[in-house]
Amino acid sequence: MERQPPPPRITMEAMLHAMASDGASAEMLNPGMDYIYGLLHSFLPCPPVSAAASFSVHSSPPGGGSEDRLSALPDAILRNVVSRLPAKDAARTSVLSSRWRPLWRSAPLVLVDAHLLQPAGGEDAPLRAGSGSGSGSVTAAVYRVLEAHRGPFRCVNLTRSSMGSHRAELALWLHLLAVKGVEEFVFVNRPWPLDFPLPATIFSLAPVKRLYLGAWRFPDTSALPRGTAFPHLLELGLCCIAMEGRDLNFLLARSPILQTLVVYLSQKDVNLRIISRSLRCVQLCVSIVHDVSVVDAPRLERLLLWDTVSVDKVRTRIKFGHAPKLRSVGYLMPGVHVLEVGNTIIKAETRASPGTIVPSVKTLALEVHFGVRNEAKMIPCFLRCFPNIETLHIKSEETDQPAGKLNHKFWKENSSIECVQSHIREMVFHEYRGERSELAFLKFILENAWVLQEMVILFVEGSLSSGDNAAAKLIKDLLSVKRAGNCRLVISESPIHRGGSRWSSQVASDLDVADPFYCCC
């Protein structure tokens, strides 16, 4: 029995169009919009300063001690101190003395509009679609700071204003930041509409090194003048952005030193051609992805896909070209993703050869519906494409439409997989449910992985507290297997709630974290 196609998935762009056509108001849509903005808020990087930080005050030494030692420090050090304060506190230092008065205006300032909301909201209050009552006052406060401070700005984090109601301020803000300079810029439009047009003057922020944009329609890059670029941009995050494939590719081409790209909750289907001499990490998250083609990326180390889907029976193509430093790949979905290596489309009958492998990859993550035969039987094909993987993550997904299972005979016929026999040292099986098809795969690994040192099996939440001795039964089944080598079995319960995740795009982008799948799942 073939797996039934999933119900059509509505893209965010189609949803917005339907809402507008039906005349829906922002007030009617608040619950859904709150959910979207909750996702968006979890994606944004934390500001480098906090208004909730506490300060330690030491008592004066015996014998008086009224001397102002802080003001005796050089201006450069005092500016450094001021630059580590929230904007409101930085401005307040000007009343300390005439010496302090000009310092805050020349210190690299951190401006976070959430800090200006207190005590009404506070910096940690979630983004909400219907909480725009204070938007005007926050917008006015942001303007006063941008106008009064001469720059540069170390970081500007603006997430609390509905720019559709402040078009003039939007243009002025971007102009002031372009003139005065900003290194890190987080800019979210709220609460409605989600696809309000972002001015093309965003490209005038030449000094920006870290840029996160949320809930905008991206400018039409085909109309931009020659020479438009982000010459200093290192990190780019696009969340809930409506943009065409050509715009995404334009950004890569015009960001010559970009190292990290994160696309999250895209309003349109993602089609990405990766051509970059600098890019090291690409993440595509919670989006409909049609095509990802790694054409020429000599420094790319990570290609990460989390909670991505395809629609209308069109499978997602993942093509691997020139990426000699690619180390971590996943989550790939056998049966849903179509792999292409060089000019070869990987099929069930494809044999491993120099033209069908990606030898640099050391960590691979697969997401599998073991109850769907046509998906599970593609696992060996995917593994053959990555002959040198040392760490394998398998995430088992539940399906309510089982379509046949693979028996032990199938796995025995596919025992000669190079990475399994000679390279995999660690395997982590996420969301184990105790299904026969899952157990058959675990036995296959134990029987054939000669250098396997550790197998970690994470049961779905609640499985080990149900009282049916699921862990003891699994241990008994696995101990009966004639193992290819000696490995340690670790059985535990997943820390993730059913259907949830703790994926962090910030952690996954941190190249100092050796295994992004272990840390984020």
Coordinates of C-alpha atoms in Angstrom, one line a residue:
M1 CA 0.0 0.0 0.0
E2 CA 1.4 3.3 -1.1
R3 CA 1.6 6.2 1.3
Q4 CA -1.3 8.6 0.9
P5 CA -0.3 12.1 -0.1
P6 CA -0.4 14.7 2.7
P7 CA -3.2 17.3 2.7
P8 CA -2.2 20.4 0.7
R9 CA -0.1 22.8 2.8
I10 CA -1.1 26.4 2.5
T11 CA 1.8 28.8 2.1
M12 CA 2.0 31.9 4.2
E13 CA 1.7 34.0 1.1
A14 CA -1.6 32.3 0.1
M15 CA -2.9 32.7 3.6
L16 CA -2.1 36.4 3.6
H17 CA -3.8 36.8 0.2
A18 CA -6.9 34.9 1.4
M19 CA -7.1 37.0 4.6
A20 CA -6.9 40.3 2.7
S21 CA -9.4 39.1 0.1
D22 CA -11.9 38.3 2.9
G23 CA -11.4 41.7 4.5
A24 CA -10.1 40.2 7.7
S25 CA -8.9 42.8 10.3
A26 CA -5.8 42.5 12.4
E27 CA -8.0 42.2 15.5
M28 CA -9.7 39.1 14.1
L29 CA -6.4 37.5 13.3
N30 CA -4.6 38.1 16.6
P31 CA -4.4 34.5 17.9
G32 CA -2.8 33.3 14.7
M33 CA -0.6 36.3 14.4
D34 CA 0.5 35.9 18.0
Y35 CA 1.7 32.3 17.2
I36 CA 3.6 33.6 14.2
Y37 CA 5.3 36.3 16.2
G38 CA 6.1 33.9 19.0
L39 CA 8.0 31.8 16.5
L40 CA 9.7 34.9 15.1
H41 CA 10.7 36.0 18.6
S42 CA 12.3 32.7 19.3
F43 CA 14.4 33.0 16.2
L44 CA 15.9 36.5 16.9
P45 CA 19.3 36.8 18.6
C46 CA 19.4 38.2 22.1
P47 CA 20.5 41.8 22.4
P48 CA 24.0 42.3 23.7
V49 CA 22.8 44.3 26.7
S50 CA 19.9 43.7 29.2
A51 CA 17.8 46.2 31.1
A52 CA 17.3 43.5 33.7
A53 CA 21.0 43.2 34.7
S54 CA 21.8 43.8 38.3
F55 CA 24.8 46.0 39.4
S56 CA 27.0 45.3 42.4
V57 CA 27.6 48.3 44.6
H58 CA 30.7 48.1 46.9
S59 CA 30.7 50.2 50.1
S60 CA 33.2 53.0 50.4
P61 CA 36.5 52.0 52.0
P62 CA 37.1 53.1 55.6
G63 CA 38.2 56.7 56.1
G64 CA 35.9 58.5 53.7
G65 CA 36.4 57.3 50.2
S66 CA 34.3 59.9 48.4
E67 CA 36.8 60.0 45.6
D68 CA 35.3 59.6 42.1
R69 CA 37.7 57.1 40.6
L70 CA 35.5 56.1 37.7
S71 CA 35.5 59.6 36.2
A72 CA 39.3 59.6 36.4
L73 CA 39.4 56.9 33.7
P74 CA 40.3 57.9 30.1
D75 CA 37.5 58.8 27.8
A76 CA 38.0 55.7 25.7
I77 CA 37.3 53.4 28.7
L78 CA 34.3 55.4 29.8
R79 CA 32.8 55.2 26.3
N80 CA 33.3 51.4 26.5
V81 CA 31.4 51.4 29.8
V82 CA 28.6 53.4 28.3
S83 CA 28.3 51.3 25.2
R84 CA 27.5 48.3 27.4
L85 CA 24.5 50.0 28.9
P86 CA 20.9 50.0 27.6
A87 CA 20.3 53.3 25.6
K88 CA 18.1 54.8 28.4
D89 CA 20.7 54.2 31.0
A90 CA 23.5 55.4 28.7
A91 CA 21.7 58.7 28.2
R92 CA 21.2 59.1 32.0
T93 CA 25.0 59.1 32.5
S94 CA 25.0 62.6 31.0
V95 CA 23.6 64.0 34.3
L96 CA 26.5 62.7 36.4
S97 CA 28.9 65.6 35.5
S98 CA 30.1 67.9 32.7
R99 CA 32.8 65.3 32.0
W100 CA 30.1 62.6 31.4
R101 CA 27.7 64.8 29.4
P102 CA 29.1 64.3 25.9
L103 CA 30.3 60.7 26.4
W104 CA 27.0 58.8 25.7
R105 CA 26.6 60.6 22.4
S106 CA 30.0 59.4 21.1
A107 CA 29.9 55.9 22.6
P108 CA 28.9 53.0 20.3
L109 CA 25.4 52.7 21.5
V110 CA 23.0 49.7 21.9
L111 CA 19.4 50.7 21.2
V112 CA 16.7 48.1 22.0
D113 CA 13.2 49.4 21.7
A114 CA 11.9 46.8 24.1
H115 CA 13.9 48.5 26.9
L116 CA 11.9 51.7 26.2
L117 CA 8.6 49.9 27.0
Q118 CA 9.3 49.3 30.6
P119 CA 7.5 49.0 32.9
A120 CA 4.6 48.4 30.5
G121 CA 6.1 45.5 28.7
G122 CA 9.7 44.8 29.5
E123 CA 12.4 43.4 27.2
D124 CA 11.3 39.8 27.6
A125 CA 7.6 40.4 26.8
P126 CA 6.6 38.4 23.8
L127 CA 5.8 39.9 20.5
R128 CA 2.1 40.1 20.2
A129 CA -0.1 41.1 17.3
G130 CA -2.6 43.0 19.3
S131 CA -0.2 44.8 21.7
G132 CA 0.4 47.9 19.5
S133 CA -1.1 50.5 21.9
G134 CA 2.3 51.7 22.9
S135 CA 3.8 51.5 19.4
G136 CA 3.5 55.3 18.8
S137 CA 5.4 56.2 22.0
V138 CA 8.1 53.6 21.4
T139 CA 8.5 54.8 17.8
A140 CA 8.8 58.4 19.0
A141 CA 11.4 57.4 21.6
V142 CA 13.4 55.5 19.0
Y143 CA 13.5 58.6 16.8
R144 CA 14.7 60.8 19.6
V145 CA 17.6 58.5 20.3
L146 CA 18.6 58.0 16.7
E147 CA 18.5 61.8 16.1
A148 CA 20.4 62.7 19.3
H149 CA 23.2 60.2 19.1
R150 CA 25.8 60.9 16.5
G151 CA 26.8 57.3 16.0
P152 CA 28.0 54.7 15.4
F153 CA 25.5 52.3 16.9
R154 CA 26.9 49.0 18.1
C155 CA 23.5 47.3 17.9
V156 CA 20.0 48.5 17.1
N157 CA 17.1 46.1 17.9
L158 CA 13.7 47.3 16.7
T159 CA 10.9 44.8 17.1
R160 CA 8.0 46.7 18.8
S161 CA 6.7 49.1 16.1
S162 CA 4.1 48.7 13.4
M163 CA 5.9 50.3 10.5
G164 CA 2.7 50.3 8.4
S165 CA 1.5 53.1 10.6
H166 CA 4.8 54.9 10.6
R167 CA 6.0 55.1 7.0
A168 CA 7.8 58.4 7.5
E169 CA 9.6 57.2 10.5
L170 CA 10.7 54.0 8.7
A171 CA 12.4 56.0 5.9
L172 CA 14.0 58.4 8.4
W173 CA 15.3 55.6 10.7
L174 CA 17.0 53.9 7.8
H175 CA 18.5 57.2 6.6
L176 CA 19.8 58.0 10.1
L177 CA 21.3 54.5 10.5
A178 CA 22.9 54.7 7.1
V179 CA 24.5 58.1 7.9
K180 CA 25.6 57.3 11.4
G181 CA 26.4 53.6 11.0
V182 CA 25.2 50.4 12.6
E183 CA 27.0 47.1 13.1
E184 CA 24.2 44.9 14.2
F185 CA 20.6 45.5 13.1
V186 CA 17.5 43.5 14.1
F187 CA 14.4 45.0 12.4
V188 CA 10.9 43.4 12.8
N189 CA 7.6 44.9 11.4
R190 CA 4.5 44.3 13.5
P191 CA 1.7 43.6 13.8
W192 CA 0.1 43.7 10.4
P193 CA 0.5 43.2 7.5
L194 CA 3.2 40.5 7.5
D195 CA 4.3 41.5 4.0
F196 CA 4.7 45.3 4.3
P197 CA 7.4 46.4 1.8
L198 CA 10.8 47.0 3.2
P199 CA 12.4 50.0 1.6
A200 CA 15.4 49.3 -0.8
T201 CA 17.3 51.8 1.3
I202 CA 18.1 48.9 3.7
F203 CA 21.0 48.3 1.3
S204 CA 22.4 51.7 2.3
L205 CA 23.5 50.2 5.7
A206 CA 26.9 49.5 4.4
P207 CA 28.7 49.0 7.7
V208 CA 26.2 46.4 9.0
K209 CA 27.9 43.0 10.0
R210 CA 24.9 41.2 11.4
L211 CA 21.4 41.7 10.0
Y212 CA 18.1 40.1 11.0
L213 CA 14.9 41.0 9.3
G214 CA 11.4 39.8 10.2
A215 CA 7.9 40.1 8.7
W216 CA 8.6 42.2 5.6
R217 CA 8.3 41.9 1.8
F218 CA 11.8 42.1 0.5
P219 CA 12.6 44.8 -2.1
D220 CA 12.6 43.7 -5.8
T221 CA 16.3 43.3 -6.3
S222 CA 16.0 43.4 -10.1
A223 CA 15.3 47.1 -9.8
L224 CA 18.3 47.9 -7.6
P225 CA 21.2 49.9 -9.1
R226 CA 24.5 48.2 -10.0
G227 CA 26.9 48.1 -7.1
T228 CA 24.2 47.6 -4.4
A229 CA 25.7 45.3 -1.8
F230 CA 26.4 44.5 1.9
P231 CA 30.2 44.7 1.8
H232 CA 30.7 43.9 5.5
L233 CA 27.8 41.5 6.2
L234 CA 28.8 38.3 8.1
E235 CA 25.5 37.0 9.4
L236 CA 22.1 37.3 7.8
G237 CA 18.7 36.1 9.2
L238 CA 15.5 36.3 7.3
C239 CA 12.4 35.4 9.2
C240 CA 8.8 35.5 7.8
I241 CA 10.1 37.3 4.7
A242 CA 8.2 37.4 1.4
M243 CA 10.9 37.2 -1.3
E244 CA 11.6 35.6 -4.6
G245 CA 14.3 33.1 -5.2
R246 CA 16.2 35.6 -7.3
D247 CA 16.3 38.0 -4.3
L248 CA 17.9 35.3 -2.1
N249 CA 20.5 34.5 -4.7
F250 CA 21.1 38.3 -5.2
L251 CA 21.9 38.6 -1.5
L252 CA 24.5 35.8 -1.6
A253 CA 26.1 37.4 -4.7
R254 CA 26.2 40.9 -3.1
S255 CA 27.5 39.8 0.3
P256 CA 31.1 39.0 -0.4
I257 CA 32.1 38.0 3.1
L258 CA 28.8 36.5 4.4
Q259 CA 29.4 33.4 6.6
T260 CA 26.0 32.5 8.0
L261 CA 22.6 32.5 6.3
V262 CA 19.4 31.5 8.1
V263 CA 16.0 31.4 6.4
Y264 CA 13.1 30.9 8.9
L265 CA 9.4 30.7 8.3
S266 CA 9.7 31.9 4.8
Q267 CA 6.5 33.4 3.3
K268 CA 7.3 31.9 -0.1
D269 CA 8.7 28.6 -1.3
V270 CA 12.5 28.5 -1.0
N271 CA 14.6 27.9 -4.1
L272 CA 18.3 28.5 -3.3
R273 CA 21.5 28.3 -5.4
I274 CA 24.5 28.5 -3.1
I275 CA 27.3 30.2 -4.9
S276 CA 29.6 31.9 -2.4
R277 CA 33.3 32.0 -1.6
S278 CA 32.7 32.9 2.0
L279 CA 29.5 31.1 3.2
R280 CA 30.1 28.6 6.1
C281 CA 26.7 27.8 7.4
V282 CA 23.2 27.7 5.7
Q283 CA 20.0 26.9 7.7
L284 CA 16.5 26.6 6.2
C285 CA 13.9 26.2 8.9
V286 CA 10.1 25.8 9.1
S287 CA 9.7 26.6 5.4
I288 CA 8.5 25.0 2.2
V289 CA 11.7 24.2 0.3
H290 CA 11.6 23.2 -3.4
D291 CA 15.2 23.3 -4.4
V292 CA 18.6 23.7 -2.7
S293 CA 21.6 23.5 -5.0
V294 CA 25.1 23.8 -3.6
V295 CA 26.9 24.9 -6.8
D296 CA 30.2 26.4 -5.6
A297 CA 30.8 26.9 -1.9
P298 CA 34.4 26.2 -1.1
R299 CA 34.1 27.2 2.6
L300 CA 30.6 25.7 3.4
E301 CA 30.7 23.5 6.5
R302 CA 27.0 23.1 7.4
L303 CA 23.8 22.6 5.4
L304 CA 21.0 22.3 7.9
L305 CA 17.3 21.8 7.1
W306 CA 14.9 21.7 10.0
D307 CA 11.1 21.2 9.8
T308 CA 11.1 21.8 6.0
V309 CA 8.4 20.4 3.8
S310 CA 7.4 20.1 0.1
V311 CA 3.9 20.3 -1.3
D312 CA 1.7 19.1 -4.2
K313 CA 3.7 15.8 -4.5
V314 CA 6.7 17.8 -5.7
R315 CA 9.8 16.4 -4.0
T316 CA 12.5 18.7 -2.7
R317 CA 15.8 18.5 -4.7
I318 CA 19.0 18.7 -2.7
K319 CA 22.0 18.9 -5.1
F320 CA 25.6 18.7 -4.0
G321 CA 28.3 20.3 -6.1
H322 CA 31.6 21.9 -5.1
A323 CA 31.7 22.0 -1.3
P324 CA 35.0 20.4 -0.2
K325 CA 34.7 21.4 3.5
L326 CA 31.1 20.4 4.0
R327 CA 31.0 18.5 7.3
S328 CA 27.4 18.5 8.7
V329 CA 24.2 17.8 6.6
G330 CA 20.6 17.2 7.7
Y331 CA 17.9 16.6 8.3
L332 CA 17.6 14.9 5.0
M333 CA 14.3 13.0 4.4
P334 CA 14.5 9.8 2.4
G335 CA 11.5 9.5 0.1
V336 CA 10.8 13.2 0.4
H337 CA 14.2 14.7 -0.6
V338 CA 15.7 13.8 -4.0
L339 CA 19.5 13.8 -3.7
E340 CA 21.6 14.8 -6.7
V341 CA 25.4 14.5 -6.6
G342 CA 27.1 16.2 -9.4
N343 CA 24.9 15.3 -12.4
T344 CA 23.6 12.0 -10.9
I345 CA 20.2 11.7 -9.4
I346 CA 20.4 9.2 -6.5
K347 CA 17.9 6.3 -6.9
A348 CA 17.4 3.0 -5.1
E349 CA 19.6 1.2 -7.7
T350 CA 22.4 3.8 -7.8
R351 CA 25.8 2.3 -6.9
A352 CA 28.4 4.2 -5.0
S353 CA 31.1 5.7 -7.2
P354 CA 33.4 8.8 -7.1
G355 CA 30.6 10.7 -8.9
T356 CA 27.8 9.8 -6.5
I357 CA 29.4 10.6 -3.1
V358 CA 30.0 13.5 -0.8
P359 CA 33.2 12.3 0.9
S360 CA 33.7 15.4 3.2
V361 CA 30.6 14.9 5.4
K362 CA 31.3 13.6 8.9
T363 CA 27.9 14.2 10.6
L364 CA 24.6 13.2 8.9
A365 CA 21.1 13.5 10.2
L366 CA 18.1 11.7 8.6
E367 CA 14.4 12.1 9.4
V368 CA 12.5 8.9 8.5
H369 CA 9.0 7.5 8.6
F370 CA 10.0 3.9 9.3
G371 CA 6.3 2.8 8.8
V372 CA 6.4 4.0 5.1
R373 CA 8.3 1.4 3.1
N374 CA 9.2 3.7 0.2
E375 CA 10.8 6.1 2.5
A376 CA 12.7 3.6 4.7
K377 CA 14.1 1.7 1.8
M378 CA 15.9 4.8 0.6
I379 CA 18.0 5.0 3.8
P380 CA 20.8 2.7 2.3
C381 CA 20.9 4.9 -0.8
F382 CA 21.4 8.1 1.3
L383 CA 24.0 6.4 3.4
R384 CA 26.0 5.3 0.4
C385 CA 26.2 9.0 -0.7
F386 CA 28.2 9.9 2.5
P387 CA 30.8 7.1 2.9
N388 CA 32.8 8.9 5.6
I389 CA 30.3 9.9 8.2
E390 CA 31.3 9.3 11.8
T391 CA 28.2 10.4 13.6
L392 CA 24.7 9.4 12.4
H393 CA 21.5 10.9 13.7
I394 CA 18.2 9.2 12.9
K395 CA 15.0 10.9 13.8
S396 CA 12.0 8.6 13.7
E397 CA 8.7 10.3 12.6
E398 CA 5.3 8.9 13.4
T399 CA 2.8 8.3 10.6
D400 CA -0.9 7.5 10.8
Q401 CA -0.8 6.1 7.3
P402 CA 1.6 3.1 7.4
A403 CA 2.4 1.8 4.0
G404 CA 4.4 -1.4 4.6
K405 CA 7.4 -2.2 6.7
L406 CA 10.9 -3.5 5.9
N407 CA 12.0 -6.8 7.4
H408 CA 15.3 -8.1 8.5
K409 CA 16.0 -9.6 5.1
F410 CA 16.0 -6.2 3.4
W411 CA 18.6 -4.8 5.8
K412 CA 20.7 -8.0 5.4
E413 CA 20.8 -7.4 1.7
N414 CA 22.1 -3.9 2.2
S415 CA 24.8 -4.8 4.8
S416 CA 27.7 -3.7 2.6
I417 CA 27.5 0.1 3.2
E418 CA 30.9 1.6 3.6
C419 CA 30.1 4.3 6.2
V420 CA 28.2 1.7 8.4
Q421 CA 31.0 -0.9 8.2
S422 CA 34.0 1.3 8.5
H423 CA 33.3 4.8 9.7
I424 CA 30.3 5.4 12.0
R425 CA 31.5 5.7 15.6
E426 CA 28.4 7.1 17.1
M427 CA 24.7 6.8 16.3
V428 CA 21.9 8.7 18.0
F429 CA 18.3 7.4 17.4
H430 CA 15.8 10.1 18.3
E431 CA 12.1 9.5 19.2
Y432 CA 12.2 5.7 19.4
R433 CA 8.7 4.2 19.7
G434 CA 9.5 0.5 19.8
E435 CA 8.2 -0.3 16.4
R436 CA 9.4 -3.5 14.7
S437 CA 10.8 -1.5 11.8
E438 CA 12.8 0.7 14.1
L439 CA 14.2 -2.3 16.0
A440 CA 15.2 -4.0 12.7
F441 CA 17.2 -0.9 11.7
L442 CA 19.0 -0.8 15.1
K443 CA 19.9 -4.5 14.8
F444 CA 21.2 -3.8 11.3
I445 CA 23.5 -1.2 12.6
L446 CA 24.8 -3.3 15.5
E447 CA 25.4 -6.3 13.2
N448 CA 27.4 -4.3 10.6
A449 CA 29.1 -1.3 12.3
W450 CA 32.6 -2.5 13.0
V451 CA 33.9 0.7 14.6
L452 CA 30.7 1.8 16.4
Q453 CA 31.6 3.0 19.9
E454 CA 28.3 4.3 21.2
M455 CA 24.6 3.9 20.3
V456 CA 22.3 6.4 22.0
I457 CA 18.6 5.6 21.9
L458 CA 16.1 8.3 23.0
F459 CA 12.6 7.1 23.6
V460 CA 9.7 9.4 23.0
E461 CA 8.7 11.4 26.0
G462 CA 6.8 9.4 28.6
S463 CA 7.7 6.0 27.1
L464 CA 10.0 4.9 30.0
S465 CA 7.5 5.9 32.7
S466 CA 4.6 3.9 31.3
G467 CA 5.5 0.9 33.4
D468 CA 5.7 -1.6 30.5
N469 CA 9.5 -2.1 30.9
A470 CA 10.1 -0.8 27.3
A471 CA 13.8 -0.1 28.0
A472 CA 14.4 -3.6 29.5
K473 CA 12.7 -5.2 26.5
L474 CA 14.8 -3.2 24.0
I475 CA 18.1 -4.1 25.9
K476 CA 17.2 -7.8 25.7
D477 CA 16.4 -7.6 22.0
L478 CA 19.7 -5.8 21.2
L479 CA 21.8 -8.0 23.4
S480 CA 20.7 -11.0 21.4
V481 CA 22.3 -9.5 18.3
K482 CA 25.7 -10.7 17.2
R483 CA 27.5 -7.4 17.2
A484 CA 30.1 -6.5 14.7
G485 CA 32.2 -4.6 17.3
N486 CA 32.1 -3.4 20.9
C487 CA 29.9 -0.4 21.6
R488 CA 28.2 1.1 24.6
L489 CA 24.4 1.3 24.6
V490 CA 22.8 4.4 26.2
I491 CA 19.1 4.4 26.6
S492 CA 17.2 7.4 27.8
E493 CA 14.0 9.4 27.3
S494 CA 13.9 12.3 25.0
P495 CA 13.9 15.7 26.8
I496 CA 11.6 17.1 24.1
H497 CA 7.8 17.1 24.4
R498 CA 6.0 15.1 21.8
G499 CA 5.8 17.1 18.6
G500 CA 8.1 19.7 19.9
S501 CA 11.7 20.7 19.4
R502 CA 14.5 22.7 21.0
W503 CA 16.2 23.7 17.8
S504 CA 18.2 26.9 18.1
S505 CA 19.3 28.5 15.0
Q506 CA 21.9 30.5 17.0
V507 CA 23.4 27.3 18.5
A508 CA 23.3 25.5 15.1
S509 CA 25.2 28.4 13.5
D510 CA 27.9 28.3 16.1
L511 CA 30.8 26.5 14.4
D512 CA 32.4 25.9 17.8
V513 CA 29.6 23.5 18.6
A514 CA 30.8 20.2 17.2
D515 CA 27.4 18.5 16.6
P516 CA 24.5 20.9 15.9
F517 CA 22.0 18.0 15.9
Y518 CA 22.9 16.7 19.3
C519 CA 22.7 20.2 20.9
C520 CA 19.5 21.3 19.2
C521 CA 17.3 18.2 19.3

